Coordinates of C-alpha atoms and ligand atoms in Angstrom, one line a residue:
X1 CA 28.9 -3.0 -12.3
X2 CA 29.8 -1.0 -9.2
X3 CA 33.1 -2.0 -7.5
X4 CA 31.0 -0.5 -4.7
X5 CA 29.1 -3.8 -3.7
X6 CA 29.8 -7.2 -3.1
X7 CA 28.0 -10.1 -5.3
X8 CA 28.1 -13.5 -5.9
X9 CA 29.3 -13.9 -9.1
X10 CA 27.0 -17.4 -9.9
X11 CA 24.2 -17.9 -12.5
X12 CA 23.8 -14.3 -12.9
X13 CA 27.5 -12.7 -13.3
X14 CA 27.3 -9.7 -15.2
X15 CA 30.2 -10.7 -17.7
X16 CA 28.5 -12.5 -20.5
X17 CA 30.4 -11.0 -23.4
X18 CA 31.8 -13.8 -25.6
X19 CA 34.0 -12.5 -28.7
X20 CA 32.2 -12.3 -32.0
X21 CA 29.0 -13.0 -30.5
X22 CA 26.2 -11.0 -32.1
X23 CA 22.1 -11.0 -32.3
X24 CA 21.8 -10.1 -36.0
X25 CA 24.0 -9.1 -38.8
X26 CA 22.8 -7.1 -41.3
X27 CA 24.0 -7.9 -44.7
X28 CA 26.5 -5.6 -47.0
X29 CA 24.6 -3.7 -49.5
X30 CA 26.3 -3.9 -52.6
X31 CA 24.1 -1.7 -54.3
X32 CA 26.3 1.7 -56.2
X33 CA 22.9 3.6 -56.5
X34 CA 22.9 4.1 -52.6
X35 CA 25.5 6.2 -51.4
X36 CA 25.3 7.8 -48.0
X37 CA 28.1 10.2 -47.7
X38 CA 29.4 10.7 -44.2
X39 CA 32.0 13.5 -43.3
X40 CA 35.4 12.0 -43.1
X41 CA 35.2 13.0 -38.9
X42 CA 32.6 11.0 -38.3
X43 CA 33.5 8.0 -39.5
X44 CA 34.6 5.3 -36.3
X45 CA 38.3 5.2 -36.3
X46 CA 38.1 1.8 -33.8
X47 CA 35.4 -0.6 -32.8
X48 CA 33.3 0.1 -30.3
X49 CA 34.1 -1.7 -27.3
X50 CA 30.1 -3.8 -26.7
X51 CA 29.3 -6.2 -24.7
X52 CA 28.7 -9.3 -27.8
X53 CA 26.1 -11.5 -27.3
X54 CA 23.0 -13.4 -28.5
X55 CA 19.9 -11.8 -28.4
X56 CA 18.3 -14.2 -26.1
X57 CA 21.3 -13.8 -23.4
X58 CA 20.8 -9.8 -23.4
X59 CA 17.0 -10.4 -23.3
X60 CA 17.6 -13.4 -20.2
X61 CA 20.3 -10.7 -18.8
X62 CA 17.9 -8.1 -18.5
X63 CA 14.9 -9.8 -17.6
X64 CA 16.9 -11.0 -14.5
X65 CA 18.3 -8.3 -13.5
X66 CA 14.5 -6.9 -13.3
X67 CA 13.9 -9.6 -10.8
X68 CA 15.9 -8.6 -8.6
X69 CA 15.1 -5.7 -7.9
X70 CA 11.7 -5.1 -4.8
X71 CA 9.0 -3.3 -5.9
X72 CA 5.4 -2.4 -5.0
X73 CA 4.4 -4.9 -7.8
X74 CA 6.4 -7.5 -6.2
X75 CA 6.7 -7.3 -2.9
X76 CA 5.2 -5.5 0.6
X77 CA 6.8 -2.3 0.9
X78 CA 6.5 -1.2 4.8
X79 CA 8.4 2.4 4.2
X80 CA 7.1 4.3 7.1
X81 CA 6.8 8.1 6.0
X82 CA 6.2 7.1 2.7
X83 CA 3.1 5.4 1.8
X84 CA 4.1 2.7 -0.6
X85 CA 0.1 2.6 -0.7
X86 CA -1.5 0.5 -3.5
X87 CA -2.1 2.9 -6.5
X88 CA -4.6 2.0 -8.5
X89 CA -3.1 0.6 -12.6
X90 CA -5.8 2.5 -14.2
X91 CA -5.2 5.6 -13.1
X92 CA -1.6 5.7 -15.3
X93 CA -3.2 4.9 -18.1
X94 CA -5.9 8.3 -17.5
X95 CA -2.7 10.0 -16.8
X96 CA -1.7 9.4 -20.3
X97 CA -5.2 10.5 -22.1
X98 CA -4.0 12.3 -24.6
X99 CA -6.3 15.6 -24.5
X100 CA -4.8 16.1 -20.8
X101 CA -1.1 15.1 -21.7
X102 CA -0.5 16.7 -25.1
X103 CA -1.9 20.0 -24.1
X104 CA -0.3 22.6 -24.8
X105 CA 0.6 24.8 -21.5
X106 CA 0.1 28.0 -23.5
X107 CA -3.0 27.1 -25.4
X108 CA -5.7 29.4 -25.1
X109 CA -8.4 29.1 -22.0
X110 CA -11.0 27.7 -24.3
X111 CA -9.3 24.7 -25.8
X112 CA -7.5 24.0 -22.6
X113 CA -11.1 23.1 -20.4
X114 CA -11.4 20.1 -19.9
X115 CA -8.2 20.0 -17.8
X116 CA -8.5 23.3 -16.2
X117 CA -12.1 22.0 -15.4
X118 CA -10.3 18.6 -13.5
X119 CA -7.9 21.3 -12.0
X120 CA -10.8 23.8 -10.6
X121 CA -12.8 20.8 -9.3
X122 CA -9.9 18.2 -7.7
X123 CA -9.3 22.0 -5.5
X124 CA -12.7 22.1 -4.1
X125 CA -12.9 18.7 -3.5
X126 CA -9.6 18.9 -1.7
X127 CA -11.2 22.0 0.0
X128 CA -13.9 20.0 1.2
X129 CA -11.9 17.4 2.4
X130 CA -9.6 19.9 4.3
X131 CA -12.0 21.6 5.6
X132 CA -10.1 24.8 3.5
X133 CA -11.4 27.7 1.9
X134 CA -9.1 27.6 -0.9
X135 CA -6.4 25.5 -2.8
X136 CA -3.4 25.5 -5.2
X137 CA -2.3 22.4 -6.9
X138 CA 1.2 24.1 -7.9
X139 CA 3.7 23.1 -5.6
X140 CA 5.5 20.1 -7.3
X141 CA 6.4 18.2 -4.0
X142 CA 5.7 18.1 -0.2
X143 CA 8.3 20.1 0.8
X144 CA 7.9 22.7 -2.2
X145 CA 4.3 22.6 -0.5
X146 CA 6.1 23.7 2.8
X147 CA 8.2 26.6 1.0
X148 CA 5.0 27.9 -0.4
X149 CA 2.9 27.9 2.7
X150 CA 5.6 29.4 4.9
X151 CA 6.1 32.1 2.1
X152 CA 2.1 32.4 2.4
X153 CA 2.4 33.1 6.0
X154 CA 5.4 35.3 5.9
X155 CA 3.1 37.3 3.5
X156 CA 0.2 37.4 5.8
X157 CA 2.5 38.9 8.8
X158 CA 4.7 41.3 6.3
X159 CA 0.9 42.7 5.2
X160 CA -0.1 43.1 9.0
X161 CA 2.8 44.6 10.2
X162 CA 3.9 42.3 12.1
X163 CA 7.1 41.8 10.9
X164 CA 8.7 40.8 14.7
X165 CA 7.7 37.5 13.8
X166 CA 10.4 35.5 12.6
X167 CA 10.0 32.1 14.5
X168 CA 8.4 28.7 13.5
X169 CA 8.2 26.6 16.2
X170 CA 8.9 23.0 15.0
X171 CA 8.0 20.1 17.5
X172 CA 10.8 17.6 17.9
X173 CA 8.1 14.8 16.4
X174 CA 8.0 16.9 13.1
X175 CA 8.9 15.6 9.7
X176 CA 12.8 17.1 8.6
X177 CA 11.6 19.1 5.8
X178 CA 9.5 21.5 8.4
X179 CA 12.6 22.7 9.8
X180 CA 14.2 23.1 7.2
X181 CA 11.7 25.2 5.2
X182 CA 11.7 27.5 7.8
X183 CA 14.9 28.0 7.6
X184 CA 15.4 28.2 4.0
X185 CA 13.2 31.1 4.4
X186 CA 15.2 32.9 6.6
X187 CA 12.6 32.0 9.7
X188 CA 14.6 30.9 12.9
X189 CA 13.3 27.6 14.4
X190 CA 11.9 26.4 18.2
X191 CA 12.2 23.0 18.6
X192 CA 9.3 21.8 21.1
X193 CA 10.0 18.3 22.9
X194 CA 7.1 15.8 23.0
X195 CA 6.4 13.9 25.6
X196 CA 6.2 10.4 27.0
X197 CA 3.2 9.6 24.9
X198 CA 4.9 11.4 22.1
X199 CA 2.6 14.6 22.1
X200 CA 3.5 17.9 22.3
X201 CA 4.2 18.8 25.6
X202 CA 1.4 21.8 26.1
X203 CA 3.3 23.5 29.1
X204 CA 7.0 23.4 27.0
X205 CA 4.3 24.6 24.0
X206 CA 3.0 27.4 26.4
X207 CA 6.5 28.9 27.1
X208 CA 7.4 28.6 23.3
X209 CA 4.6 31.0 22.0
X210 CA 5.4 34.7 21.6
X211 CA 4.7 37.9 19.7
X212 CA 7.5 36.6 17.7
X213 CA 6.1 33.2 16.4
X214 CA 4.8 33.3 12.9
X215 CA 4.0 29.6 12.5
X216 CA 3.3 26.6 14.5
X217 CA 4.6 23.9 12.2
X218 CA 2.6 20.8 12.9
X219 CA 3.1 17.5 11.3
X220 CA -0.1 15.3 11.2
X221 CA 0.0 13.0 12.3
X222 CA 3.3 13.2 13.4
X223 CA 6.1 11.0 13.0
X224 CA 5.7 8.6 15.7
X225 CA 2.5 7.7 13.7
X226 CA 0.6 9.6 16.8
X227 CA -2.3 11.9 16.5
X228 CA -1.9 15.2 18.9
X229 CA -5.1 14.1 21.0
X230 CA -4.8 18.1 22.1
X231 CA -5.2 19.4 18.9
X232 CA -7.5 22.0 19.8
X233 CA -5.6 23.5 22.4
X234 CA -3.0 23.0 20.7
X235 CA -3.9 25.1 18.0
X236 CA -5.6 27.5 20.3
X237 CA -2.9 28.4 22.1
X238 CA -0.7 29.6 18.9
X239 CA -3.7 31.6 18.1
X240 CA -4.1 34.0 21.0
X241 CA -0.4 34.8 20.4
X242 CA -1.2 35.7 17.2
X243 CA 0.6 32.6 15.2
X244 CA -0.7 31.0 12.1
X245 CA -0.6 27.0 12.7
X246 CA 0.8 25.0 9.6
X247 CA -0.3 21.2 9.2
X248 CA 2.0 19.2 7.2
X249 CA -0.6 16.6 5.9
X250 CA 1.6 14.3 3.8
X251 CA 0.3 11.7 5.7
X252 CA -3.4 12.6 5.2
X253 CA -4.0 8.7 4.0
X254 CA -4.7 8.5 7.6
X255 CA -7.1 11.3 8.4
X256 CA -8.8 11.9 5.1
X257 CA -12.6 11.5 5.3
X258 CA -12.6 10.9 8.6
X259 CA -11.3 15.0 9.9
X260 CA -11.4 18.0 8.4
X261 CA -8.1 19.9 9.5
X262 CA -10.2 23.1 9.4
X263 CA -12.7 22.4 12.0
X264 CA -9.3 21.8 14.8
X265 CA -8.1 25.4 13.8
X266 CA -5.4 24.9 11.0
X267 CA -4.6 28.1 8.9
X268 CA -2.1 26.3 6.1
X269 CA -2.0 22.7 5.5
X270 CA -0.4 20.7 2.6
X271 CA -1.1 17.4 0.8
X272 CA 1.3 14.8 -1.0
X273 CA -0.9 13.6 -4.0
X274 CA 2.1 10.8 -3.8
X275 CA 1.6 9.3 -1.0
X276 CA -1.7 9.4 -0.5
X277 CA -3.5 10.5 -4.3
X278 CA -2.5 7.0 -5.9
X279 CA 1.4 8.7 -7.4
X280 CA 3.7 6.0 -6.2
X281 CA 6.3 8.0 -3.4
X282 CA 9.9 7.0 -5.2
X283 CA 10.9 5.8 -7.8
X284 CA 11.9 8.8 -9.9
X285 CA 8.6 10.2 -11.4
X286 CA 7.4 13.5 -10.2
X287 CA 5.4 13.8 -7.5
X288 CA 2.6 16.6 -6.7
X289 CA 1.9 18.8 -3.5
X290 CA -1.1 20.9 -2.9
X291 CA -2.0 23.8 -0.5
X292 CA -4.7 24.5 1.0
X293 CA -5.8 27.7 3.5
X294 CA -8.6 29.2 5.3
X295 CA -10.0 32.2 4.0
X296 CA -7.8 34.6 5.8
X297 CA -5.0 33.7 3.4
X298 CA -6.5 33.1 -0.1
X299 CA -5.4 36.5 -0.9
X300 CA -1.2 35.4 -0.9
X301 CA -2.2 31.8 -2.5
X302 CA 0.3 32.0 -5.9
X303 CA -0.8 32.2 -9.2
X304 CA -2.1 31.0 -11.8
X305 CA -5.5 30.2 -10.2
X306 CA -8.3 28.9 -12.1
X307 CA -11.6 30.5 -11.8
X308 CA -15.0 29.6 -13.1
X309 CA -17.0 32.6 -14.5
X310 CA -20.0 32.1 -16.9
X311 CA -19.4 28.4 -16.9
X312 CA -16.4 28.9 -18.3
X313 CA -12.7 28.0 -16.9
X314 CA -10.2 30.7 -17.3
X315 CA -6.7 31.2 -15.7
X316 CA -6.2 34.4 -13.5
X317 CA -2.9 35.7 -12.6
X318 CA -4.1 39.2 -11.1
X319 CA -3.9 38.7 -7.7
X320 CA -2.3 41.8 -6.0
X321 CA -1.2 40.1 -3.1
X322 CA -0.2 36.9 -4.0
X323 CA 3.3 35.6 -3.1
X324 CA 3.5 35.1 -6.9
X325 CA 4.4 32.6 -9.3
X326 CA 6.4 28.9 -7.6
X327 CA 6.0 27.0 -10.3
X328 CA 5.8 26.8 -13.7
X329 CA 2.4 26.4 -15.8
X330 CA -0.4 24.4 -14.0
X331 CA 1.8 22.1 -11.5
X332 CA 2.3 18.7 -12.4
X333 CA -0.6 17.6 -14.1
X334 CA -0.2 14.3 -15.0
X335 CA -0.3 13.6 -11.3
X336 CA -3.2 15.6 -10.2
X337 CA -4.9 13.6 -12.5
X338 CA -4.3 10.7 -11.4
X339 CA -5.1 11.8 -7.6
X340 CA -8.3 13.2 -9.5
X341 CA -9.4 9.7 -10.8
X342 CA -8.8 7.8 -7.4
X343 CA -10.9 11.1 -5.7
X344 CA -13.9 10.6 -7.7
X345 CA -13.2 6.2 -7.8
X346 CA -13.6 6.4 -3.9
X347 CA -16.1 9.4 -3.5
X348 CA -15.9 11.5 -0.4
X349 CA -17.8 9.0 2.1
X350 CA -15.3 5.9 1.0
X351 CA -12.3 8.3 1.5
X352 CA -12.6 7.5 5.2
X353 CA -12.7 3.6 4.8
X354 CA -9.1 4.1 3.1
X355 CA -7.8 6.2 6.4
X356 CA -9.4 3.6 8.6
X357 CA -7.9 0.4 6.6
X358 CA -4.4 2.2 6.9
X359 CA -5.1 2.5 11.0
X360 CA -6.4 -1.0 11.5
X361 CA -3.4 -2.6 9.4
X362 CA -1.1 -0.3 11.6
X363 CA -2.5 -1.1 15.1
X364 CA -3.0 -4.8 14.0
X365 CA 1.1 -4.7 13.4
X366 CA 2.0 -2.9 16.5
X367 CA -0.5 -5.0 18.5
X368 CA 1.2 -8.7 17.3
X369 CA 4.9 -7.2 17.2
X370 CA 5.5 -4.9 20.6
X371 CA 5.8 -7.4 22.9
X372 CA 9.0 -8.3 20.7
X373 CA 10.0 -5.3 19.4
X374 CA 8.9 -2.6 22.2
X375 CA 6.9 0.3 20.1
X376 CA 7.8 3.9 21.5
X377 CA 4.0 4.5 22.3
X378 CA 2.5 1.7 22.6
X379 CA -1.1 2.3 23.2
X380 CA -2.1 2.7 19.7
X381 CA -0.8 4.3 16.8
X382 CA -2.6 6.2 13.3
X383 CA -1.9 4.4 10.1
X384 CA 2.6 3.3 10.8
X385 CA 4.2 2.5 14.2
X386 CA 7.6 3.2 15.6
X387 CA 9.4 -0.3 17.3
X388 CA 12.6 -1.1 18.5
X389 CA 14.8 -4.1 18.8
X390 CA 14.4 -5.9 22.2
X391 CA 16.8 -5.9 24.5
X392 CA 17.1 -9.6 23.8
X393 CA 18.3 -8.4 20.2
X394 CA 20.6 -5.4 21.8
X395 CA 22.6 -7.9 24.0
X396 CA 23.6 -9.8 21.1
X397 CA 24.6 -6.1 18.9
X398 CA 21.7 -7.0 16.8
X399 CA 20.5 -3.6 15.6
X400 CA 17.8 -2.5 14.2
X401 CA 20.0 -2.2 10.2
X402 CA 20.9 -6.0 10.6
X403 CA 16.6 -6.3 10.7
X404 CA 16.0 -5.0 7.9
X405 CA 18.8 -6.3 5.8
X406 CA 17.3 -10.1 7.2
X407 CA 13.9 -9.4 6.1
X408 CA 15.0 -8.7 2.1
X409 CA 15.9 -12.7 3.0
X410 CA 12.3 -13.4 3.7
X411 CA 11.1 -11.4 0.3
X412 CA 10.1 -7.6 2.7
X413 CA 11.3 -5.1 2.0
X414 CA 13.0 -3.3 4.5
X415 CA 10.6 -0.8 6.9
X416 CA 12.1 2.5 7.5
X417 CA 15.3 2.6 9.8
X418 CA 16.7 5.4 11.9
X419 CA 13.6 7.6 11.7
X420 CA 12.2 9.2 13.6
X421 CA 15.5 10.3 15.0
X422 CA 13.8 11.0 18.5
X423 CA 13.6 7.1 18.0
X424 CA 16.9 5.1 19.4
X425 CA 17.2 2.5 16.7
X426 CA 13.4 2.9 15.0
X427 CA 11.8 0.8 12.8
X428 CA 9.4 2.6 11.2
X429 CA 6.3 0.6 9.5
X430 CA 3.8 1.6 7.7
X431 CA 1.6 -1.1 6.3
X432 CA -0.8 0.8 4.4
X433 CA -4.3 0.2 3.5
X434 CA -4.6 -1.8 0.7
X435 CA -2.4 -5.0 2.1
X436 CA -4.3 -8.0 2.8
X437 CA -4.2 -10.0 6.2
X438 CA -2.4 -12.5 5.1
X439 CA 0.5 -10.4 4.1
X440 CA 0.7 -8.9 7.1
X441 CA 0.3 -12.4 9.0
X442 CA 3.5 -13.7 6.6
X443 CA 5.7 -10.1 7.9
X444 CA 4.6 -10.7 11.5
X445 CA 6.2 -14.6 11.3
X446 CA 9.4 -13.0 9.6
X447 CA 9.6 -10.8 11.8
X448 CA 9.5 -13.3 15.0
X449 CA 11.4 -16.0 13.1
X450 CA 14.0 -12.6 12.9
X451 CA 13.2 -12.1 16.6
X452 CA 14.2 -15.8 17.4
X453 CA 17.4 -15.7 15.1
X454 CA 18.8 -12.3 16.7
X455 CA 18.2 -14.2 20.2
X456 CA 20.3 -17.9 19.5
X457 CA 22.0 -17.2 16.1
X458 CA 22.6 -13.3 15.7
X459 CA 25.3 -13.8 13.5
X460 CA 23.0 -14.9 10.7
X461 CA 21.0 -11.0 11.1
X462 CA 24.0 -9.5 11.6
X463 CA 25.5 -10.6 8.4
X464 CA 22.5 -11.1 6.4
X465 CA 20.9 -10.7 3.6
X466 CA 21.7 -13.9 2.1
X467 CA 20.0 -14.7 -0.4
X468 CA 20.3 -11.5 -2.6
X469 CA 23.1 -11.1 -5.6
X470 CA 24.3 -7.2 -3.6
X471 CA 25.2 -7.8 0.6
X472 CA 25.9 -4.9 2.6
X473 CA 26.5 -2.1 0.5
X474 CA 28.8 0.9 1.2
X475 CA 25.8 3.2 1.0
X476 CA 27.8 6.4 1.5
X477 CA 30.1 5.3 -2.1
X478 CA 26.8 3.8 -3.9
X479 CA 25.1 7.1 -3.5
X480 CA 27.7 9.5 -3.9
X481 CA 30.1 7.9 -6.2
X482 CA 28.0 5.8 -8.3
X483 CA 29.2 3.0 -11.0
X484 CA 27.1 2.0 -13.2
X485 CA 28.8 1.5 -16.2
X486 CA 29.3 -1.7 -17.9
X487 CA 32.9 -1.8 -18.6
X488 CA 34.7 -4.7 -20.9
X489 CA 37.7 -6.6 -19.9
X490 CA 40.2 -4.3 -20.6
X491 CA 38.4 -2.1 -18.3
X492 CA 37.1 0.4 -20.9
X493 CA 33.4 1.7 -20.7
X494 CA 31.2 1.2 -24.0
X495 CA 29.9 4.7 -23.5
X496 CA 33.5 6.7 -23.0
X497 CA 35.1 5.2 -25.8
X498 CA 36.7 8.2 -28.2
X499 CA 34.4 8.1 -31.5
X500 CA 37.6 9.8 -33.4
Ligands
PLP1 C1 7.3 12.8 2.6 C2 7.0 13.8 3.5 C3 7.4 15.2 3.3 C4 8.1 15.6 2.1 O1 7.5 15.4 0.9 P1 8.3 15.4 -0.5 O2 7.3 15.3 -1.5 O3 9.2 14.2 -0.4 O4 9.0 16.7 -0.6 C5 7.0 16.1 4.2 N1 6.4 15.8 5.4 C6 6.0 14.5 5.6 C7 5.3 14.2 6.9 C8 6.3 13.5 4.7 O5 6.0 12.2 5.0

C-alpha cells in the first residue's frame, strides 16, 4: 500500500500473508501420457513472491476494501461541476446490447442501422432541445467539445475573411477548460470580470468586444451556479461586432426543457452526455460530448455525419468545408446510448421536471446553509451553489479543506473545494435532482453539527476525518507518484519479481 498515506493499521491492515497459506492446491499429475514441454527459459527459476492466504481472507480482504471506498451507490455525492446525478441501472445494461456494442465500426451502412438510426435521431432530439440546427455526437469529452467548436468558429471567420479575429473573450465566471481551448488553438484570451451578483459585467463586456473577437465563450450557467439574467444583451452585443457566442452547456441538467439556448442567440453550444445524459462524470469510463450550431455553421460541423435519405441511414464524409475528422468512427457510442435511453425514458416535456428538481434541491441547500456558511450570491442560485466558511469558522483557521475532510466522518462525500477560484475558500455543491429530502435534510445537520464543531472544538475539523482507514493524504505524492503495489515483507513487489 502507498507509503503516501497514513492508516490505522486495526481490523483491516493490509498484511495478511501467513507462510504456506493457500486456497487450493491442485494435485500432481502423475500421468507419463501428458507431457507439456515448456522451453528451458521459461521455466520459474524462484517462487513467486504472493501474498498466501485462504480464499475466504482474500475474498473478506477485498470485499472490505470495496467498502471503503464513496460512491454514487453508497453515498451523496455533492461534486459541484460535476453532476454525480442519479444514472438510471438500466441504461448500462442497453449500453451493452449486443447489436449496438459488437458492431463493427467498418461494417457496411446497411447492417450498421439500427445504431446509425439511435445516432441520427438522439441529434435531432438534441437539436430540438438546443434550440440548434444541427449536431455532432463525435467529440469524446466536454472539453474535446470545446476544441471542436472553437475550431468550427475559427473555420467560419478563416471562410469570411475575417481572419483579424483572434480573441475569445472568456468571463472570469467561466469553466477552466474555455480558456484553455482557446488557447490550445492559438486564440488569445480576454478575461471579463463579473460582478457583485456574479454576472457579467455588461459595460467591462462593452469595452471587450472588437473587430478582433471571434468568440464569446459563455459558460451556462456559469460557475457560481448563476444564470446571466442579461443573456440577450449579452449575446447581442458580441453580435453587432461580429463575434460568434459559444455556450459551454455541460451543465445543461439545469436548463434542459425548460430553454432553448437558440432562442437567447447562441451560435455553438456543447453538451456533456456525462453529467447530464445518465454517463456517471468520473470514475474512469469514457465520457461523451456533443455539439450543436445554428445553421450558419453546419457547413464546418466534422465528419462522419449521418444522413437519412430514402429511409435509409448512411454515413457521409463529403463535406467540403468541414473542419474534418476529430474523432475516430462514430464517437463513443456506448454512451450516446445510454443518454439516448434516458432521452426517450423522460420525453422532451419531463426533461424540464429533471432541470427544475436540480434547482429546487440547490436553492433548498443554499436557503438552509447561508446564514452559516455565507453563499457568494445569495439570492438564488440554478441547480449548485457556491458557500464559504463563516467568519466564526475563519477565526478558529477552520477552512473550507478541514469541511470537507469532517464530512467523509458523517458518511458525505466531500462537495467541491477551491472552485470557482473567483471564490475565496468555495465550497461548491451541487445536489442534483434525483436526491431525496431527507438526504439533503441529513447533509444540512452535518453540515451545522460541522458549523458548531469549527466554532467550540475546531481542532476535531481541522484534524479530521476520523473515522476513515486513509487521514490527510499528501495529495500532490498520491497523484503523482502513486504506490499501489502490494509488496511482501522483504519489500519485494509480486509483480516486479525477475521470472528468469
Ligand atoms: C465538466 C465541465 C467541462 C469539461 O468536461 P470534460 O468532459 O471533463 O472535458 C467543461 N465545462 C464545464 C462547465 C464543466 O462542468
Amino acid at each position: 500500500m502507498s507509503q503516501n498515506i497514513m492508516r490505522d493499521d486495526s481490523a483491516l491492515s493490509i498484511e495478511k500473508s501467513i507462510e504456506g497459506r493457500r486456497a487450493i492446491r491442485f494435485n500432481k499429475i502423475n500421468d507419463d501420457s501428458i507431457s507439456i514441454d515448456i522451453p528451458d527459459n521459461f521455466l520459474r527459476k524462484t517462487k513467486p513472491h504472493l501474498p498466501q492466504l485462504s480464499e475466504l481472507d482474500a475474498v473478506r480482504h477485498f470485499t472490505k476494501l470495496s467498502r471503503r471506498s464513496f460512491s454514487l451507490d453508497t453515498h451523496f455525492y455533492p461534486l459541484g461541476s460535476c453532476t454525480m446525478k442519479y444514472n438510471p441501472k438500466i441504461n448500462e445494461d442497453i449500453s451493452m446490447f449486443e447489436g449496438f456494442a459488437n458492431l463493427h465500426p467498418f461494417c457496411a451502412d446497411s447492417s450498421a442501422q439500427g445504431t446509425l438510426e439511435m445516432l441520427y435521431d438522439a441529434e435531432k432530439i438534441l437539436c430540438e432541445i438546443c434550440g440548434m440546427d444541427a449536431m455532432t455526437l463525435q467529440p469524446a469529452a466536454g472539453a474535446h467539445s470545446e476544441f471542436t467548436g472553437a475550431l468550427i468558429a475559427k473555420a467560419y471567420f478563416e471562410k469570411k475573411g475575417e481572419k483579424q479575429r483572434t480573441e475569445i473573450i472568456v468571463p472570469d465566471s467561466a469553466h477552466g477548460t474555455n480558456p484553455a481551448t482557446a488557447v490550445m488553438l492559438g486564440f488569445n484570451t480576454v478575461n471579463i470580470k463579473s460582478n457583485a451578483d456574479g454576472q457579467i459585467d455588461l459595460a467591462a463586456l462593452k469595452a471587450a468586444v472588437s473587430d478582433k473577437t471571434a468568440v464569446l465563450m459563455l459558460t451556462v450557467p456559469n460557475t457560481l451556479g448563476i444564470f446571466e439574467f442579461e443573456i440577450e444583451e449579452i449575446t447581442r452585443i458580441a453580435h453587432e461586432a461580429g463575434a460568434l457566442v459559444y455556450m459551454d452547456g455541460a451543465n445543461f441538467n439545469a436548463l434542459m426543457g425548460i430553454i432553448k439556448p437558440g432562442n437567447f442567440g447562441i451560435d455553438i453550444m456543447h453538451l456533456n452526455m456525462h453529467k447530464t445524459f445518465s454517463t456517471p462524470h468520473g470514475g474512469g469510463g469514457p465520457g461523451a460530448g456533443a455539439i450543436g450550431v445554428t445553421k450558419l455553421l453546419e457547413e464546418f460541423l466534422p465528419y462522419p455525419r449521418i444522413v437519412k435519405e430514402n429511409d435509409e441511414f448512411k454515413i457521409k464524409e463529403d463535406y467540403p468545408n468541414s473542419i474534418g475528422k476529430i474523432k475516430a468512427y462514430f464517437g463513443n457510442v456506448g454512451v450516446h446510448l445510454k443518454a439516448y435511453a434516458y432521452l426517450l425514458m423522460h420525453s422532451k416535456e419531463n426533461l424540464g421536471e429533471v432541470a427544475k428538481n436540480a434547482i429546487i434541491n440547490a436553492n433548498y441547500l443554499l436557503k438552509k446553509l447561508k446564514k452559516i456558511y455565507p453563499a457568494y450570491c445569495d439570492d438564488y442560485c440554478m441547480h449548485e451553489c457556491v458557500l464559504t466558511p463563516a467568519k466564526d469558522l475563519t477565526a478558529n483557521k477552520v477552512k473550507t479543506l478541514d469541511i470537507g475532510k469532517r464530512l467523509l466522518d458523517y458518511g458525505f462525500h466531500a462537495p467541491t473545494v477551491y472552485f470557482p477560484l473567483i471564490v475565496h475558500e468555495a465550497i461548491m455543491i451541487e445536489p442534483t435532482e434525483t436526491e431525496s429530502k431527507e438526504t439533503l435534510d441529513l447533509f444540512i445537520e452535518a453540515m451545522e453539527k460541522i458549523f458548531e464543531e469549527g466554532k467550540n472544538n475546531p481542532q476535531i475539523v481541522k484534524t479530521a476525518p476520523h473515522t476513515l482507514c486513509v487521514k490527510r493524504l499528501d495529495e500532490v505524492a498520491a497523484a503523482r507518484k502513486p504506490n499501489v503495489k502490494w509488496k511482501n515483507q522483504l519489500g519485494n513487489s509480486a509483480v516486479s519479481q525477475k521470472l528468469m
